[in-house]
Structure formats: C-alpha cells, structure tokens
C-alpha positions as a Markdown table, in Angstrom:
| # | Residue | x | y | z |
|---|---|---|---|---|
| 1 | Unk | 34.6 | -15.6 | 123.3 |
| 2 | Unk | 31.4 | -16.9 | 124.7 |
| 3 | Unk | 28.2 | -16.7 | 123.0 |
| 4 | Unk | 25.1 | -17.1 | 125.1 |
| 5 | Unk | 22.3 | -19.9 | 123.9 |
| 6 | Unk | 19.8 | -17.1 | 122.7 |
| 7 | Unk | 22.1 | -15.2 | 120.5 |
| 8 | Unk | 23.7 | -18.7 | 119.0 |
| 9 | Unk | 19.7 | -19.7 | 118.3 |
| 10 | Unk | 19.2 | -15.8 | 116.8 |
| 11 | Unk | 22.5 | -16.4 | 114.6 |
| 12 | Unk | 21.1 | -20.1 | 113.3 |
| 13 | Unk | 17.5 | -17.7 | 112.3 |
| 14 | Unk | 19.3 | -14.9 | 110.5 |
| 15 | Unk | 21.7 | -17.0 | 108.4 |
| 16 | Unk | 18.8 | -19.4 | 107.0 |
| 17 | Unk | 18.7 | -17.3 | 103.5 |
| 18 | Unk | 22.4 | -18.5 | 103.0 |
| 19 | Unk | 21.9 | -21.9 | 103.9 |
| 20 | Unk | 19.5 | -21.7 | 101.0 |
| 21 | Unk | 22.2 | -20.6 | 98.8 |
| 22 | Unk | 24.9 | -23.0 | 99.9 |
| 23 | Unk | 22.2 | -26.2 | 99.5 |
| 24 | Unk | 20.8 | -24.9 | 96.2 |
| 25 | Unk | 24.1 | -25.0 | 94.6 |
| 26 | Unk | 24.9 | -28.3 | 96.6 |
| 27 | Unk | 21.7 | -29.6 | 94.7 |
| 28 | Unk | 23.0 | -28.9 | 91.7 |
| 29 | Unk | 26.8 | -29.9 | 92.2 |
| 30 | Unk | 26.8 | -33.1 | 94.5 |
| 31 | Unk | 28.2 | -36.4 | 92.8 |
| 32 | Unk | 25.6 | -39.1 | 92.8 |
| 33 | Unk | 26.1 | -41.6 | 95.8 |
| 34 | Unk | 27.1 | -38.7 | 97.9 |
| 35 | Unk | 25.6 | -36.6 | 101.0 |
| 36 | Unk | 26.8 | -33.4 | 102.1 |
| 37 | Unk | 25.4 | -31.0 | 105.1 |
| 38 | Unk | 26.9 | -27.5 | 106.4 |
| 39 | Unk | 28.2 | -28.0 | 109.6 |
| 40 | Unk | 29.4 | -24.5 | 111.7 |
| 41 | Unk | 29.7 | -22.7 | 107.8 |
| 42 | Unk | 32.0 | -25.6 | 106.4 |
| 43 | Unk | 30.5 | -27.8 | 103.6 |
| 44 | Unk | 30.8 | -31.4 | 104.0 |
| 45 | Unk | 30.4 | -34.0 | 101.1 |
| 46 | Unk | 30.9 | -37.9 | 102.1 |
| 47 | Unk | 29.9 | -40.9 | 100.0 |
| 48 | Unk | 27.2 | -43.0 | 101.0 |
| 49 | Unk | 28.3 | -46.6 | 102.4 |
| 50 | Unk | 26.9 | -50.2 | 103.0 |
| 51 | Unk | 27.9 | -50.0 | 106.7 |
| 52 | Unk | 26.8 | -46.6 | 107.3 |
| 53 | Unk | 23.4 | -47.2 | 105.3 |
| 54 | Unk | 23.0 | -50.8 | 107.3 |
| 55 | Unk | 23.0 | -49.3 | 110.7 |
| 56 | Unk | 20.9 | -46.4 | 109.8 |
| 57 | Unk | 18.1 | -49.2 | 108.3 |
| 58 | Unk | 18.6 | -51.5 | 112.0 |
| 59 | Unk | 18.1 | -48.2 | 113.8 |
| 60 | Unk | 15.1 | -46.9 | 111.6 |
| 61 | Unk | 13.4 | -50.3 | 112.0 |
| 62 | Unk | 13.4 | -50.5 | 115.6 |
| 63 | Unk | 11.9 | -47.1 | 115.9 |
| 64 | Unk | 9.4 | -47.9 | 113.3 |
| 65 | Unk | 8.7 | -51.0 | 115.3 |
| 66 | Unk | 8.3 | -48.9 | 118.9 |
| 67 | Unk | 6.5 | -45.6 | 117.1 |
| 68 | Unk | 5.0 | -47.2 | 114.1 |
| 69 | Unk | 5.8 | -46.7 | 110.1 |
| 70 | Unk | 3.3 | -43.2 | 110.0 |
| 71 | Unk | 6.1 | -42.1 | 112.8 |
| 72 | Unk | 8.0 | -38.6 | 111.5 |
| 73 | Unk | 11.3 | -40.2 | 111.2 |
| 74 | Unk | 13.8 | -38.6 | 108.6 |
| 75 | Unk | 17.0 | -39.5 | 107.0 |
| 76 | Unk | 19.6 | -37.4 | 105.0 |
| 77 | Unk | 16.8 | -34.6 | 105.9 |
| 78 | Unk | 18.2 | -30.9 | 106.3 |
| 79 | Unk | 17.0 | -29.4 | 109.4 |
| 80 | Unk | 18.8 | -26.0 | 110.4 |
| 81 | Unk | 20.3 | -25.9 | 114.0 |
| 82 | Unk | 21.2 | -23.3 | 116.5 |
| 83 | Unk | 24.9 | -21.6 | 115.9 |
| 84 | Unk | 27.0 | -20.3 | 112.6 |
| 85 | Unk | 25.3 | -22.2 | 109.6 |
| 86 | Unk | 24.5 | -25.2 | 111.2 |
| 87 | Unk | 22.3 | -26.8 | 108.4 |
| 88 | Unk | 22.3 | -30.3 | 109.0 |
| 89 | Unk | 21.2 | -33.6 | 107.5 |
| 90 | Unk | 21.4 | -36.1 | 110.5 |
| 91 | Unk | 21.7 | -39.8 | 109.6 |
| 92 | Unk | 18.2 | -40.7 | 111.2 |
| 93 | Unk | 16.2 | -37.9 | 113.5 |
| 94 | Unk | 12.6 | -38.8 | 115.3 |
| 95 | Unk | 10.5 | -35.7 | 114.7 |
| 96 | Unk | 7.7 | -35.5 | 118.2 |
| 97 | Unk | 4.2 | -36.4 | 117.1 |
| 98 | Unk | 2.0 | -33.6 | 116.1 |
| 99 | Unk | 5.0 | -31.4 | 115.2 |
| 100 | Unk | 3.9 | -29.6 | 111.7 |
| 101 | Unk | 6.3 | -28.2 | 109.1 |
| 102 | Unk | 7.4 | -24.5 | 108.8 |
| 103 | Unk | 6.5 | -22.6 | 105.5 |
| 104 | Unk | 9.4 | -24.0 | 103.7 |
| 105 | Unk | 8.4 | -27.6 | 104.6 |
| 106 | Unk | 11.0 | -28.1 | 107.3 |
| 107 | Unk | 11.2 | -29.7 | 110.6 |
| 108 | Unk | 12.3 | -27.4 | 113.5 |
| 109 | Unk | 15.1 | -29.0 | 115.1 |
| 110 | Unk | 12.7 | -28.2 | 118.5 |
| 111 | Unk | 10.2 | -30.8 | 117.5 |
| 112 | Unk | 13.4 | -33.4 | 117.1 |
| 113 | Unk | 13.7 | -35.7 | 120.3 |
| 114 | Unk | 16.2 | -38.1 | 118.8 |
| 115 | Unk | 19.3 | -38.2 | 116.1 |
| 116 | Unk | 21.5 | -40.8 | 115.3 |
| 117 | Unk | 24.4 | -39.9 | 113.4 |
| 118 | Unk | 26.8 | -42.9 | 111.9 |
| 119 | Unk | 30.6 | -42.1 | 111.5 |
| 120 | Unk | 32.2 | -42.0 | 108.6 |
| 121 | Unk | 35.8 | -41.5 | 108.2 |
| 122 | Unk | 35.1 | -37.9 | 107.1 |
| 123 | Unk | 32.4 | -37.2 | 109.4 |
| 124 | Unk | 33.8 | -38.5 | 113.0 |
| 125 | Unk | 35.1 | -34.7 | 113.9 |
| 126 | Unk | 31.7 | -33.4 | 113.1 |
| 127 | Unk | 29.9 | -35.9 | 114.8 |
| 128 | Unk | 32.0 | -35.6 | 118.3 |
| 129 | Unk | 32.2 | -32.3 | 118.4 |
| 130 | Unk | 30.4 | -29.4 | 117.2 |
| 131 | Unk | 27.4 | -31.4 | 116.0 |
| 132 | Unk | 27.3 | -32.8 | 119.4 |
| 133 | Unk | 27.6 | -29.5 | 121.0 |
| 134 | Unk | 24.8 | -28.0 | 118.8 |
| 135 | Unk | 22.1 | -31.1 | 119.1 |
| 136 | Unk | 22.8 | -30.0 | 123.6 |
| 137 | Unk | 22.2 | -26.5 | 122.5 |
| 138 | Unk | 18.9 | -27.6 | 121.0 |
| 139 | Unk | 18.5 | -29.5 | 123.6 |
| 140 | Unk | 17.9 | -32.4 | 121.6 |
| 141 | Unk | 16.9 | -35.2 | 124.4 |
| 142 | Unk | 19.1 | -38.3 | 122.8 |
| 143 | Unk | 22.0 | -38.2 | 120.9 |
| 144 | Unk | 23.3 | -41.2 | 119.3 |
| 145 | Unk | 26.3 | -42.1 | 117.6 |
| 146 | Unk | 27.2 | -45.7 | 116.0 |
| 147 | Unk | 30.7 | -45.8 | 115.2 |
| 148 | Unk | 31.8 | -48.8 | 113.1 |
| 149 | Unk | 35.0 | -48.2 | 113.1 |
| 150 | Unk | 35.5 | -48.2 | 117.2 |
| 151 | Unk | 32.7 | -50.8 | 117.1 |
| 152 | Unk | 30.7 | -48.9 | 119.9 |
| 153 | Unk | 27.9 | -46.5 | 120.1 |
| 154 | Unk | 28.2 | -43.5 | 122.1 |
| 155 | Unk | 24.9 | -42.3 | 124.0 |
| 156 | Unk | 24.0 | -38.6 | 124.9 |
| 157 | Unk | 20.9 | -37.6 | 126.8 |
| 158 | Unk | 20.1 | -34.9 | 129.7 |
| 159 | Unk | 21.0 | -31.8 | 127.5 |
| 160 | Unk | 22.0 | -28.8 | 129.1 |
| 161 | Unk | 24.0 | -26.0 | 127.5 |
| 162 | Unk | 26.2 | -26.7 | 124.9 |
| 163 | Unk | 26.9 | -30.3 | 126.4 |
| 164 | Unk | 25.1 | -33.8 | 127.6 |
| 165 | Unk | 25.0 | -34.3 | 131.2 |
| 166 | Unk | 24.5 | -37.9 | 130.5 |
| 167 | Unk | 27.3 | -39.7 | 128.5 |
| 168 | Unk | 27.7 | -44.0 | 128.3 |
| 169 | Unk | 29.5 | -46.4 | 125.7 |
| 170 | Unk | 27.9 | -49.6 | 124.7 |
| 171 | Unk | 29.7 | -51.7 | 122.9 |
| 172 | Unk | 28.3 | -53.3 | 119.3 |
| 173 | Unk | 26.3 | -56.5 | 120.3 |
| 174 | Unk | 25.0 | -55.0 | 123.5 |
| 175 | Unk | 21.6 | -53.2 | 124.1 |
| 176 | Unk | 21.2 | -49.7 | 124.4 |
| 177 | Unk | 18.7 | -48.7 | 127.0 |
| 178 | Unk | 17.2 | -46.1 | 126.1 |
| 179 | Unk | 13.8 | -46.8 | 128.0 |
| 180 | Unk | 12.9 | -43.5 | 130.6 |
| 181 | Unk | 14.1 | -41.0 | 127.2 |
| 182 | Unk | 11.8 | -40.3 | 124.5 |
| 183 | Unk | 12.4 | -43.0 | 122.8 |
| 184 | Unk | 11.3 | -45.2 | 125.5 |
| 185 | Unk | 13.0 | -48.8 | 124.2 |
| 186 | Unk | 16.1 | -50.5 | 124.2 |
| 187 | Unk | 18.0 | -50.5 | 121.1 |
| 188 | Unk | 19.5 | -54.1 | 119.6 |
| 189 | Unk | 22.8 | -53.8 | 118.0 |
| 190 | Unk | 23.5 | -56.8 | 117.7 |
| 191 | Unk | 23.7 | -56.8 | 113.6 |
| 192 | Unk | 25.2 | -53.6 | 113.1 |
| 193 | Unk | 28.1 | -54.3 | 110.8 |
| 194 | Unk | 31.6 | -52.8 | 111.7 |
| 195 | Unk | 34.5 | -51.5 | 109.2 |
C-alpha cells in the first residue's frame, strides 16, 4: 500500500501524544550508558560506545568549526519525523539558524538540514532503511552515515520522496565533500576510529 507524503507527515502529527507516552516511560526505564529512540513504532535501546561517541565528537567539531559553537547542533535529541511513530534521536543533527522551538521545546525536523547517524551493531537496519527513507521524506538536505564497522561513510543529499537522488561512499581517511549542501565544507575523517 502506498501512502502519499502529506498523509505520512499528518500520521507523524497525530501520533505525537503517544510518543510522549512511549519516551516518558523510556525516561524512567532506560539502563544508564544507554540510548533508545522509536523508529516506525518499534523501541530501540543500544548502549553508548567509545567508537560511536568518537566519531560523533570529530563530526560535531568540524561543524562547530564551520558554523561556530552558538550553532543549533544536537546529539541524542528527540525530534519527531514524518511516518508511524518516527521519534528519533539522531546521533548529531544541524538545526538552520534562526529556527525556534515548538511549545514543547522541540526542533521540527523542517528546520534540520543535516544528520549524522553512526552504526551500531543494533542500529545498522534502522539507519539504512527506514530512517533513511524518513530523513528523504523530510526532505532532510544531507544524510550521513559513519559506519565503523564497513569502515566507510555513506552520503545522502538531493531528497526527493521517500529516497536520496544523490548517493556516494567515501571510504574512512578520505574527505567528504560536502561543500555546495548546507553544510558547505568538506568533512576530514581521517581519525574516525573503526571496530
């Protein structure tokens, strides 16, 4: 069955009171050490790691270095997507200047113009597919993913639909180019670590 864009971006507005539900009680329950989002209605818990935690600190860096440490940049945040209780936490996401808050002092995900998301063992099915497909649908203008375990990075940009129009591998220890996006700079991976 096919869903068209405005009525997945209706369902995302309508389920927001039980995403409230599901992360109060995840408040209350989550082990220490551990970070959990809702991805398409399904709960999903993963510890935090070294790896995963030094990429997303390389990454944040060079933004803060390009957009400057007042930049709205977030990690672990929960912003609420388009689709079936999509309330996610994405490993890093750069919020457009200017962009303001909603009443219950959240970022919409239409003021997010870049997310980088770092696999973990648990995650890498999220990550791939139906977060991917959801951050198109929001039209979210770079996608990145760092995968330690492949030791690449995967780059999405041109949004259109459920899908990226643009799609290129770089391995770990090349740049990623990323100048003529939102982001305007190249991205040094040299020191990410790998698993």
């Amino acid at each position: 069955m096919t869903v068209e864009l405005t009525e997945r971006i209706e369902m995302a507005d309508s389920d927001k009171a039980r995403l409230d539900e599901m992360f109060e009680l995840l408040e209350r329950m989550l082990p220490e050490g551990y970070r959990a989002e809702v991805v398409e209605g399904a709960i999903c818990m993963t510890p935090q790691r070294m790896t995963h935690w030094n990429i997303i600190r390389r990454v944040l860096r060079q933004l803060e270095d390009r957009f400057g440490e007042d930049a709205e940049i977030t990690s672990d945040v929960r912003i609420d997507f388009p689709g079936y209780l999509n309330g996610f936490c994405p490993d890093l996401a750069k919020v457009a200047g200017g962009a303001v808050r909603d009443e219950d002092d959240r970022w919409s995900y239409r003021d997010v113009e870049f997310v980088l998301e770092v696999i973990s063992r648990g995650t890498g099915r999220n990550d791939y597919g139906p977060k991917r497909d959801t951050y198109a649908v929001a039209g979210i203008p770079v996608y990145l993913i760092a995968d330690p375990y492949q030791r690449q990075c995967h780059v999405f940009t041109e949004p259109k639909g459920d899908e990226y129009r643009t799609q290129r591998t770089v391995d770990f220890g090349e740049p990623i180019d990323l100048t003529g996006t939102v982001v305007d700079l190249v991205i040094s991976t040299e020191q990410f670590p790998h698993d």
